[in-house]
Amino acid sequence: MANSRFAYVRSFELPDPLLPSTYIVCRIDGRSFHRFTEAHGFDKPNDERGLRLMDRAAEGVMREVPDVLLAFGESDEFSFLLKKDSTLYARRSSKILSTLLSIFTANYVFHWPAHFPHTPLQHPPSFDARIVLYPGEREVRDYFAWRQADTHINNLYNTVFWALVLQGGLDTTHAHAELRGTISSQKHELLHARFGINYNALPARYRKGSVLVRTKPVLSPSNPNGEVAVLHVDIIRDEFWEERPWLLR
Amino acid sequence: MANSRFAYVRSFELPDPLLPSTYIVCRIDGRSFHRFTEAHGFDKPNDERGLRLMDRAAEGVMREVPDVLLAFGESDEFSFLLKKDSTLYARRSSKILSTLLSIFTANYVFHWPAHFPHTPLQHPPSFDARIVLYPGEREVRDYFAWRQADTHINNLYNTVFWALVLQGGLDTTHAHAELRGTISSQKHELLHARFGINYNALPARYRKGSVLVRTKPVLSPSNPNGEVAVLHVDIIRDEFWEERPWLLR
Amino acid sequence: MANSRFAYVRSFELPDPLLPSTYIVCRIDGRSFHRFTEAHGFDKPNDERGLRLMDRAAEGVMREVPDVLLAFGESDEFSFLLKKDSTLYARRSSKILSTLLSIFTANYVFHWPAHFPHTPLQHPPSFDARIVLYPGEREVRDYFAWRQADTHINNLYNTVFWALVLQGGLDTTHAHAELRGTISSQKHELLHARFGINYNALPARYRKGSVLVRTKPVLSPSNPNGEVAVLHVDIIRDEFWEERPWLLR
Amino acid sequence: MANSRFAYVRSFELPDPLLPSTYIVCRIDGRSFHRFTEAHGFDKPNDERGLRLMDRAAEGVMREVPDVLLAFGESDEFSFLLKKDSTLYARRSSKILSTLLSIFTANYVFHWPAHFPHTPLQHPPSFDARIVLYPGEREVRDYFAWRQADTHINNLYNTVFWALVLQGGLDTTHAHAELRGTISSQKHELLHARFGINYNALPARYRKGSVLVRTKPVLSPSNPNGEVAVLHVDIIRDEFWEERPWLLR
């Protein structure tokens, strides 16, 4: 067969298994999303439609890949946690990475019209992805804490920044200058004093990011993988994890 | 800062650079495309709309990533060749893989309506991807020869098979049985004798697959990366490569 | 400088860091040791001199590399455990592997004359090595249990086998045949009934292998890395590990 | 069997195959050789006994591993080239690395007494090793050119430096100071004018390093792997390679 004389090229495909019994985290990030959100008129500092679309794309991943137990998203990024003893695709790194990323991307574009009914998509958005392994529970929890702390810091900054620009009439250069060196409490105070905004009363989605979590799998044929809940809660403290011991086994 | 106590988790992100001066091939494959094409009523054995959409998605990749010099597609797969000395993303494997795959996926969904105006997308399609390295020109050419030989073998088989089913009235079991053990010339003969089909007169797109090739880069600011041409030509023999020496440098 | 035009070849040296916070095990195995032990008249089934020499080589490794906390040896193999949070050589895999292996090999040849004073070394022995990562305590303990269980199984078999050959006068084919299908208790019984050997009274070195363990590091400038003790004790049960919590932290 | 309950730990041993059809270079370097050569009274700037011992150790590798076609050594390092299409140990990186390194180390210690008959070895020397892949002939040649250019630069410097110290009576600080900023021709001149040394008349072993090359394999059962020749010749220019086309195939 004509094919067989070329088939040796398959021998160049090298194995890429991930270490067993280790937590697999896959983080997906928007590519050139600054330009993308500008082009599509996203609200500042947060666009509820855009965030809900990200959640919807992540939910698509979790529905299709039962081994994903948890996802955390903020802004244009989403992180997925696979169960520690997952044997999905024999733990082949490229296969896992590409499957999650492609499902996410496809869902984002597919569900765009439902989330932006009045804003046609002008060009296809894209994402990149990486896989990181964590050997222990502590590191996994700290990974997600790292992302949620990032959400807090960025969102507080952006909230004040855009208040200064949109309500305070500053240009962006002066808004950044005004914020330089301020600490968290000063930003809260500035928001409240100048704009009457109580930061802690803003939507939890903005302040906490999105937590998609698989509810406890019930041993039933009809629903073996549990449900996926979308939450906006603290995942830095113990409570979230203690209530869901199946996430870290 | 709250963030810094968790930032150590970044140290678990390990480098994954690809060997320098080596040809990078990224192959993208449809996931569960049998089900997907069934659900969307693709024509058998080839759906021109679907193939053109694949080409369009690949073109999206090549427009956005200048280091991709060549792409070859058939059925639900596409392979991309990056130039040997590419330093795209410092040759980080995950970054290259995920970027190409996400652009491809997003383009596929984005351009669906233009290619299937009467068939709404029912669920988001997805793809997986892998990267393979080839150290020499011979191996790169044999890789693409391997894929195009595969196109030929599959398409000939599928063409006869679906003629037997759609025109000959056989069920799929009997159609497979009829073809078992036949060689290429017998399939040509069967097509011609029973169905009056001259295989070599069928569209080159079906018989050769799709070759997207970057035309010779012209040294001009307006078009530094050349154009992308979509061809359906032989890439097994020398001619194609000899006419485009810049592909393998 | 003449050198600089070639220095680009260094860019082909790719990083190979091991996942942080993960137990590093390095196992060293004799190459062609059947031939080597034949050539040097090793005693059967165990050669005390040869085993002590292996222990001495392993001790050389532990003296020179403080991050190695534990080693287990049997026959012509030795496994080394590095502490979980070791940053030795920035956890570069090849560097760690090659350092441990080379020290081991050099010590084996260097200390040969002291262990085999009447048997000149006829040709240089060699070893190969691999690194395996374990994410958790359970897996590390099971790794060492796996090796010690192997010691037990092999040694019991070999002890009976060589009793049959050396004392019983069987040739090796018949000795193997006699043992085929026997379980552990039958081997004990055979040893006792036919040869008056109480297996459990044989030297612990033969039955348990060699355990080299770093004693608890004392916080003193003169001895920051503790001492290395050579033991022949059970490491499958909890006791060994519970008494030395610093091994797994 | 007791063993089987632990055998799952083998699943943590991950594959590490090297890319096919690519040149494998393994470089071995002395560890702490400054201290080692001081302790054993090596001559400065070159110790002929020590260099011959390095050659002997490399020869031991080439005798035992037929796929090694070429080796180049200088000072306390040696680089080995495996043939491009080698399938040694299924191209497993750790296995190849560790085998070459262990044979080298063992030979070095084993052959010490024959090379240093009046200098007992005081402690075991050790080496580390790394593997680097090169996809093409150009890169392989440049790799070896890089090492030989390094030999030239280092040896010229060291030759003048030690002449200044041993014959000129300078201390090492002043000798370094005297050489700072000098170019090659100035060093030649200084050697000649002050010490009557014609650098180019010094032994080729010092100026060129050691080239161990497998002579053309003769198709005979008695000598299928050819002989190993020890040369001290230029390997930067084309001649060496053109005369031995089998090295790069």
Coordinates of N, CA, C and O in Angstrom, one line a residue, chain C residues 1-3, chain D residues 72 74 145-159 184-185 187-188 199-200 206-209 236:
Chain C
M1 N 35.8 36.3 18.6 CA 36.4 35.1 19.1 C 35.9 33.9 18.3 O 34.7 33.8 18.0
A2 N 36.9 33.0 18.0 CA 36.5 31.9 17.2 C 35.3 31.1 17.8 O 34.5 30.5 17.1
N3 N 35.3 31.2 19.1 CA 34.3 30.4 19.8 C 32.9 30.8 19.5 O 31.9 30.0 19.5
Chain D
F72 N 35.1 13.5 21.5 CA 36.1 14.5 21.5 C 36.3 14.9 23.0 O 35.3 15.2 23.7
E74 N 38.7 17.1 26.0 CA 39.7 18.1 26.4 C 39.6 18.3 27.9 O 38.5 18.1 28.4
A145 N 33.1 21.7 16.6 CA 34.0 22.9 16.4 C 34.0 23.8 17.7 O 35.0 24.3 18.1
W146 N 32.8 23.9 18.3 CA 32.7 24.7 19.5 C 33.6 24.2 20.6 O 34.3 25.0 21.2
R147 N 33.6 22.9 20.7 CA 34.4 22.3 21.8 C 35.9 22.4 21.5 O 36.7 22.7 22.3
Q148 N 36.3 22.2 20.2 CA 37.7 22.3 19.8 C 38.2 23.8 19.9 O 39.3 24.0 20.2
A149 N 37.3 24.7 19.5 CA 37.7 26.1 19.6 C 37.9 26.5 21.1 O 38.9 27.2 21.4
D150 N 37.1 25.9 21.9 CA 37.2 26.1 23.3 C 38.6 25.5 23.8 O 39.3 26.2 24.6
T151 N 38.9 24.4 23.3 CA 40.2 23.8 23.7 C 41.4 24.7 23.3 O 42.3 25.0 24.1
H152 N 41.3 25.3 22.1 CA 42.4 26.2 21.7 C 42.5 27.4 22.6 O 43.5 27.8 23.1
I153 N 41.3 28.0 22.8 CA 41.3 29.3 23.6 C 41.8 29.0 25.0 O 42.7 29.7 25.5
N154 N 41.3 28.0 25.6 CA 41.7 27.7 27.0 C 43.2 27.3 27.1 O 43.9 27.7 28.0
N155 N 43.6 26.4 26.2 CA 45.0 25.9 26.3 C 46.0 27.0 26.0 O 47.0 27.1 26.7
L156 N 45.7 27.9 25.1 CA 46.6 29.0 24.8 C 46.7 29.9 26.1 O 47.8 30.2 26.5
Y157 N 45.6 30.2 26.6 CA 45.6 31.0 27.8 C 46.4 30.3 29.0 O 47.2 30.9 29.6
N158 N 46.0 29.1 29.2 CA 46.6 28.4 30.3 C 48.1 28.2 30.1 O 48.9 28.2 31.1
T159 N 48.5 28.0 28.9 CA 49.9 27.8 28.6 C 50.7 29.1 29.0 O 51.8 29.0 29.6
S184 N 45.0 36.7 20.8 CA 45.7 35.5 20.5 C 47.2 35.7 20.1 O 48.1 35.1 20.6
S185 N 47.4 36.6 19.1 CA 48.7 36.8 18.6 C 49.6 37.4 19.7 O 50.8 37.0 19.7
K187 N 49.5 36.6 22.8 CA 49.9 35.5 23.7 C 51.0 34.7 23.0 O 51.9 34.3 23.7
H188 N 50.8 34.4 21.8 CA 51.9 33.7 21.0 C 53.2 34.4 21.2 O 54.2 33.8 21.5
Y199 N 54.4 28.1 20.5 CA 53.1 27.4 20.9 C 52.8 26.3 19.9 O 52.3 25.2 20.3
N200 N 53.0 26.6 18.6 CA 52.5 25.6 17.6 C 53.4 24.3 17.6 O 53.0 23.3 17.0
Y206 N 47.7 18.7 23.4 CA 47.3 19.8 24.2 C 46.5 20.9 23.4 O 45.6 21.5 23.9
R207 N 47.0 21.1 22.2 CA 46.4 22.1 21.4 C 45.1 21.8 20.7 O 44.3 22.7 20.4
K208 N 44.9 20.5 20.4 CA 43.8 20.1 19.6 C 42.8 19.2 20.4 O 41.7 19.0 19.9
G209 N 43.2 18.8 21.6 CA 42.3 17.9 22.3 C 42.4 16.5 21.7 O 43.3 16.2 20.8
I236 N 37.6 21.2 13.0 CA 36.7 22.3 12.6 C 36.6 22.4 11.1 O 35.5 22.7 10.6

